[in-house]
Short mmCIF file of C-alpha atoms in Angstrom, two decimals:
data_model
loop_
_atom_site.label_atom_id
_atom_site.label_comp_id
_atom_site.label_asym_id
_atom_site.label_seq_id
_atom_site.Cartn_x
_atom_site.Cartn_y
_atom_site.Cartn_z
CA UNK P 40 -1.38 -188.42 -35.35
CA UNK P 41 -2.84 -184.88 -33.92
CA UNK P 42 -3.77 -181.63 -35.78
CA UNK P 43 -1.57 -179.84 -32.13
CA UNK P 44 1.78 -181.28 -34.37
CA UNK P 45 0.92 -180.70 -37.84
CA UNK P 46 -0.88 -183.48 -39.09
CA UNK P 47 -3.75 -183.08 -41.29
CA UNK P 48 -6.37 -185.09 -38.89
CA UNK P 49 -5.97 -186.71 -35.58
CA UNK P 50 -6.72 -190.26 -34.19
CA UNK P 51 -7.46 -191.92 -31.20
CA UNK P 52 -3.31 -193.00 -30.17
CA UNK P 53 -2.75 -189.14 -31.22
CA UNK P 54 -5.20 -187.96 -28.52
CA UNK P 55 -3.94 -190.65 -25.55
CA UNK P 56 -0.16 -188.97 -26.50
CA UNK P 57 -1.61 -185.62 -26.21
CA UNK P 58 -3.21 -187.03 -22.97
CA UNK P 59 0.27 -187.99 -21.47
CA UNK P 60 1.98 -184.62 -22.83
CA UNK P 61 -0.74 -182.41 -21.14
CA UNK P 62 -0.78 -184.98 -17.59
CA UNK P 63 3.01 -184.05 -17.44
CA UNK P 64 3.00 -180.20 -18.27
CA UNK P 65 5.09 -180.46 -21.37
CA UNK P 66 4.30 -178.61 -24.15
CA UNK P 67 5.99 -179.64 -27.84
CA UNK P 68 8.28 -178.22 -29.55
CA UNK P 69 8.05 -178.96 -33.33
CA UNK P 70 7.27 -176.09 -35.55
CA UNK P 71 5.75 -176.18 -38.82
CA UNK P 72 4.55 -179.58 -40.85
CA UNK P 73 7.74 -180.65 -41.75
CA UNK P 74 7.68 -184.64 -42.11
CA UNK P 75 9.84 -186.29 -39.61
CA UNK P 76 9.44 -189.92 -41.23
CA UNK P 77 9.95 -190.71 -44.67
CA UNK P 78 9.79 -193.63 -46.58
CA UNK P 79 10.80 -194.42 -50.15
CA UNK P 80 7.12 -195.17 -50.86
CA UNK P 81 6.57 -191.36 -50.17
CA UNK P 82 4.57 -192.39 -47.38
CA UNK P 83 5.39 -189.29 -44.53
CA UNK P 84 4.15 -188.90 -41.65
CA UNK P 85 5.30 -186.35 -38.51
CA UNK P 86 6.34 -189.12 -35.63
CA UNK P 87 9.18 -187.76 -34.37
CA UNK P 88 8.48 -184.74 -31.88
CA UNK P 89 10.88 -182.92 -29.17
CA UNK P 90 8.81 -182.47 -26.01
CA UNK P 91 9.82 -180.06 -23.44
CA UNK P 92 9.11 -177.97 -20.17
CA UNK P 93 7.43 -174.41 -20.49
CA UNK P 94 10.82 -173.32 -19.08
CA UNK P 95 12.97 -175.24 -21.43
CA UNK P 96 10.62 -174.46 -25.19
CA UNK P 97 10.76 -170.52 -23.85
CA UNK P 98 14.50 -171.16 -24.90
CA UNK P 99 14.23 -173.28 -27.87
CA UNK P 100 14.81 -172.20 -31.04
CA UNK P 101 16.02 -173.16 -34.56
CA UNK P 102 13.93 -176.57 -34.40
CA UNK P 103 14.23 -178.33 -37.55
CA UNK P 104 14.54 -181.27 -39.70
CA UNK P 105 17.57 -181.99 -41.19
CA UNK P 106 17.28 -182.42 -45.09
CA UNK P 107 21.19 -183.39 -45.66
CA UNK P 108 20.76 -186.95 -43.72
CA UNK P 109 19.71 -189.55 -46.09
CA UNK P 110 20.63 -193.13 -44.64
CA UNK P 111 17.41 -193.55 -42.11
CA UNK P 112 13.47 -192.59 -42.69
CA UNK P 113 13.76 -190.55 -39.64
CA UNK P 114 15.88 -187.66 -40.45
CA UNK P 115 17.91 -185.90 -38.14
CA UNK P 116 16.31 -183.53 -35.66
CA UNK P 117 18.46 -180.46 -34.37
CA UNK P 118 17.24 -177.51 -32.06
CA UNK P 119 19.37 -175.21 -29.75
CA UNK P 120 18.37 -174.48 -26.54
CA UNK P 121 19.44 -171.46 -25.06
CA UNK P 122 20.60 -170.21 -21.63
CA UNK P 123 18.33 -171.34 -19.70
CA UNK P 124 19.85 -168.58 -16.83
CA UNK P 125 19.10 -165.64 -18.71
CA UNK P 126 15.70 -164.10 -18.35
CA UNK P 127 14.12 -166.01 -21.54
CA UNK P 128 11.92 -163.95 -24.04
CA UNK P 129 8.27 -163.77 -23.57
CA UNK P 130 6.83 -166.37 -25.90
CA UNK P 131 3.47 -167.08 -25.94
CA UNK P 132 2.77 -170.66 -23.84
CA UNK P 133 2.15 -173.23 -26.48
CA UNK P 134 -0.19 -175.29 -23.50
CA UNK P 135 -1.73 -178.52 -25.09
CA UNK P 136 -5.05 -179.52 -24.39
CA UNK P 137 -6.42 -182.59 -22.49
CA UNK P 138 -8.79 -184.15 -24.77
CA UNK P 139 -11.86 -185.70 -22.86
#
């Protein structure tokens, strides 16, 4: 779990995944809190995240989790991703930190 996707505290496998994200230059591209695991206990948690290039998250959009899906815990995820030929709007860089 890490505060960088939404969570309300991070831990120690949270940190090593930010680690690896950071290592590789990929930035994710959740947005919001939304719960991407949920269990009929009400036990949710946000487990399922879309990493992506800088290139590729400057022309992501419309992330989100699909409310209509009901047969799994994970819900669907759907995002559209853009032409990645035209010159992509300036977005701020959404860079994740290397925890130490």
């Amino acid at each position: 779990m890490s505060i960088e996707w939404g969570m309300e505290y991070s831990d120690t496998r949270g940190n090593e995944l930010l680690d690896m994200i950071a290592s590789l230059d990929l930035v994710i591209v959740n947005w919001g809190n939304t719960s991407t695991f949920r269990r009929a206990d009400a036990c949710e948690s946000i487990i399922g995240l879309t990493f992506a290039t800088q290139r590729v998250a400057r022309v992501t959009s419309d992330w989100s989790v699909s409310e209509d899906y009901k047969a799994s815990s994970h819900p669907y995820i759907s995002y559209s991703i853009n032409n990645l030929w035209e010159k992509p709007p300036i977005i701020p860089e959404r860079r994740i930190r290397k925890i130490t």
